[in-house]
């Protein structure tokens, strides 16, 4: 059986015996819980998001890398599409094999890590599920 989209908010709204300010606080907490459950991402511990690379979305172009002290900032040109949801940047450490995945909703990401050689991959993730 599927859970309603705002089930926790609805239950907290029906609570009795609370002052209006506490009831509003409980509704806000319920809304936060509902949004956390409904908008699951790969960083959300409940489940992994489905990784979708849409064929209707062009890959990012014009990638510019700026180096800092133990950090790197990657900036790219956003592809022209209204189906774009977010970007996913994968950093692979060539010496240890460690992989770090970062999500970005804007066309830049900053990565701080210990010394080593890294490879970065930028992928556009679409909203067509």
Short mmCIF file of C-alpha atoms in Angstrom, two decimals:
data_model
loop_
_atom_site.label_atom_id
_atom_site.label_comp_id
_atom_site.label_asym_id
_atom_site.label_seq_id
_atom_site.Cartn_x
_atom_site.Cartn_y
_atom_site.Cartn_z
CA UNK A 1 0.00 0.00 0.00
CA UNK A 2 1.42 3.36 -1.01
CA UNK A 3 1.97 6.07 1.54
CA UNK A 4 0.18 9.36 0.93
CA UNK A 5 2.42 12.20 -0.16
CA UNK A 6 1.92 14.32 2.99
CA UNK A 7 0.94 11.59 5.45
CA UNK A 8 3.10 12.72 8.38
CA UNK A 9 2.02 16.37 8.06
CA UNK A 10 -1.61 15.27 7.95
CA UNK A 11 -1.27 13.15 11.09
CA UNK A 12 0.47 15.92 13.01
CA UNK A 13 -2.25 18.38 11.93
CA UNK A 14 -4.91 16.13 13.50
CA UNK A 15 -3.25 16.06 16.94
CA UNK A 16 -5.43 17.34 19.76
CA UNK A 17 -4.63 19.03 23.04
CA UNK A 18 -1.68 21.09 21.83
CA UNK A 19 -1.42 24.87 21.84
CA UNK A 20 -1.56 26.38 18.34
CA UNK A 21 2.14 27.28 18.32
CA UNK A 22 3.20 23.71 19.20
CA UNK A 23 0.75 22.28 16.68
CA UNK A 24 2.25 24.51 13.97
CA UNK A 25 5.72 23.34 14.97
CA UNK A 26 4.66 19.69 14.73
CA UNK A 27 3.14 20.33 11.28
CA UNK A 28 6.41 21.91 10.14
CA UNK A 29 8.39 18.91 11.43
CA UNK A 30 5.96 16.62 9.59
CA UNK A 31 6.43 18.61 6.39
CA UNK A 32 10.21 18.27 6.71
CA UNK A 33 9.94 14.51 7.26
CA UNK A 34 7.58 14.17 4.28
CA UNK A 35 9.94 16.11 2.03
CA UNK A 36 12.91 14.00 3.17
CA UNK A 37 11.03 10.80 2.37
CA UNK A 38 9.57 12.03 -0.94
CA UNK A 39 12.77 13.58 -2.31
CA UNK A 40 15.29 10.81 -1.83
CA UNK A 41 18.75 11.39 -3.26
CA UNK A 42 21.87 9.25 -3.35
CA UNK A 43 23.01 10.94 -0.11
CA UNK A 44 19.74 10.05 1.64
CA UNK A 45 20.23 6.88 3.72
CA UNK A 46 16.73 5.52 3.08
CA UNK A 47 17.42 4.38 -0.48
CA UNK A 48 19.49 5.24 -3.52
CA UNK A 49 18.04 7.53 -6.15
CA UNK A 50 17.63 6.20 -9.65
CA UNK A 51 20.48 7.60 -11.71
CA UNK A 52 19.07 8.74 -15.02
CA UNK A 53 21.22 10.11 -17.80
CA UNK A 54 18.68 11.46 -20.25
CA UNK A 55 19.32 11.37 -23.98
CA UNK A 56 17.38 14.66 -24.29
CA UNK A 57 19.95 16.53 -22.18
CA UNK A 58 23.29 17.52 -23.62
CA UNK A 59 26.39 16.87 -21.52
CA UNK A 60 27.99 19.88 -19.82
CA UNK A 61 30.45 21.85 -21.96
CA UNK A 62 33.02 24.56 -21.34
CA UNK A 63 34.47 22.91 -18.26
CA UNK A 64 36.87 25.19 -16.36
CA UNK A 65 39.02 23.96 -13.47
CA UNK A 66 40.45 26.27 -10.81
CA UNK A 67 42.99 24.81 -8.39
CA UNK A 68 43.36 25.91 -4.79
CA UNK A 69 45.15 24.65 -1.70
CA UNK A 70 44.03 21.01 -1.38
CA UNK A 71 40.88 21.88 -3.33
CA UNK A 72 39.58 22.24 -6.84
CA UNK A 73 36.61 24.19 -8.20
CA UNK A 74 34.97 22.95 -11.38
CA UNK A 75 32.69 25.29 -13.36
CA UNK A 76 30.87 24.37 -16.58
CA UNK A 77 28.31 25.79 -19.00
CA UNK A 78 24.77 24.61 -18.33
CA UNK A 79 23.15 22.68 -21.20
CA UNK A 80 20.02 24.32 -22.68
CA UNK A 81 17.21 22.09 -21.43
CA UNK A 82 14.14 22.38 -19.22
CA UNK A 83 14.39 18.67 -18.35
CA UNK A 84 17.58 19.16 -16.32
CA UNK A 85 17.25 18.21 -12.64
CA UNK A 86 20.81 18.30 -11.29
CA UNK A 87 24.41 17.48 -12.03
CA UNK A 88 26.42 14.63 -10.61
CA UNK A 89 30.20 14.97 -10.32
CA UNK A 90 32.27 11.85 -9.61
CA UNK A 91 35.82 12.20 -8.30
CA UNK A 92 38.07 9.12 -8.55
CA UNK A 93 41.37 9.04 -6.66
CA UNK A 94 43.90 7.32 -8.92
CA UNK A 95 46.23 6.24 -6.10
CA UNK A 96 43.74 4.78 -3.60
CA UNK A 97 40.78 4.01 -5.89
CA UNK A 98 38.43 5.92 -3.61
CA UNK A 99 35.33 7.36 -5.32
CA UNK A 100 33.47 10.45 -4.14
CA UNK A 101 30.14 11.47 -5.68
CA UNK A 102 28.79 15.00 -5.26
CA UNK A 103 25.43 16.34 -6.42
CA UNK A 104 25.06 19.92 -7.55
CA UNK A 105 21.98 21.90 -8.54
CA UNK A 106 24.08 24.73 -10.00
CA UNK A 107 26.83 24.59 -12.62
CA UNK A 108 29.78 24.49 -10.23
CA UNK A 109 31.20 22.28 -7.51
CA UNK A 110 34.07 22.57 -5.05
CA UNK A 111 35.98 19.48 -3.94
CA UNK A 112 38.44 19.36 -1.03
CA UNK A 113 40.59 16.29 -0.58
CA UNK A 114 44.06 15.14 0.46
CA UNK A 115 46.93 15.08 -2.01
CA UNK A 116 46.75 12.75 -4.94
CA UNK A 117 45.76 12.45 -8.57
CA UNK A 118 42.04 12.64 -9.35
CA UNK A 119 39.77 12.22 -12.34
CA UNK A 120 36.46 14.11 -12.36
CA UNK A 121 33.38 13.25 -14.42
CA UNK A 122 30.41 15.63 -14.77
CA UNK A 123 27.05 14.14 -15.78
CA UNK A 124 23.67 15.84 -16.32
CA UNK A 125 20.79 14.07 -14.58
CA UNK A 126 17.30 14.58 -16.03
CA UNK A 127 13.92 14.74 -14.40
CA UNK A 128 12.20 12.27 -16.75
CA UNK A 129 11.77 9.22 -14.53
#
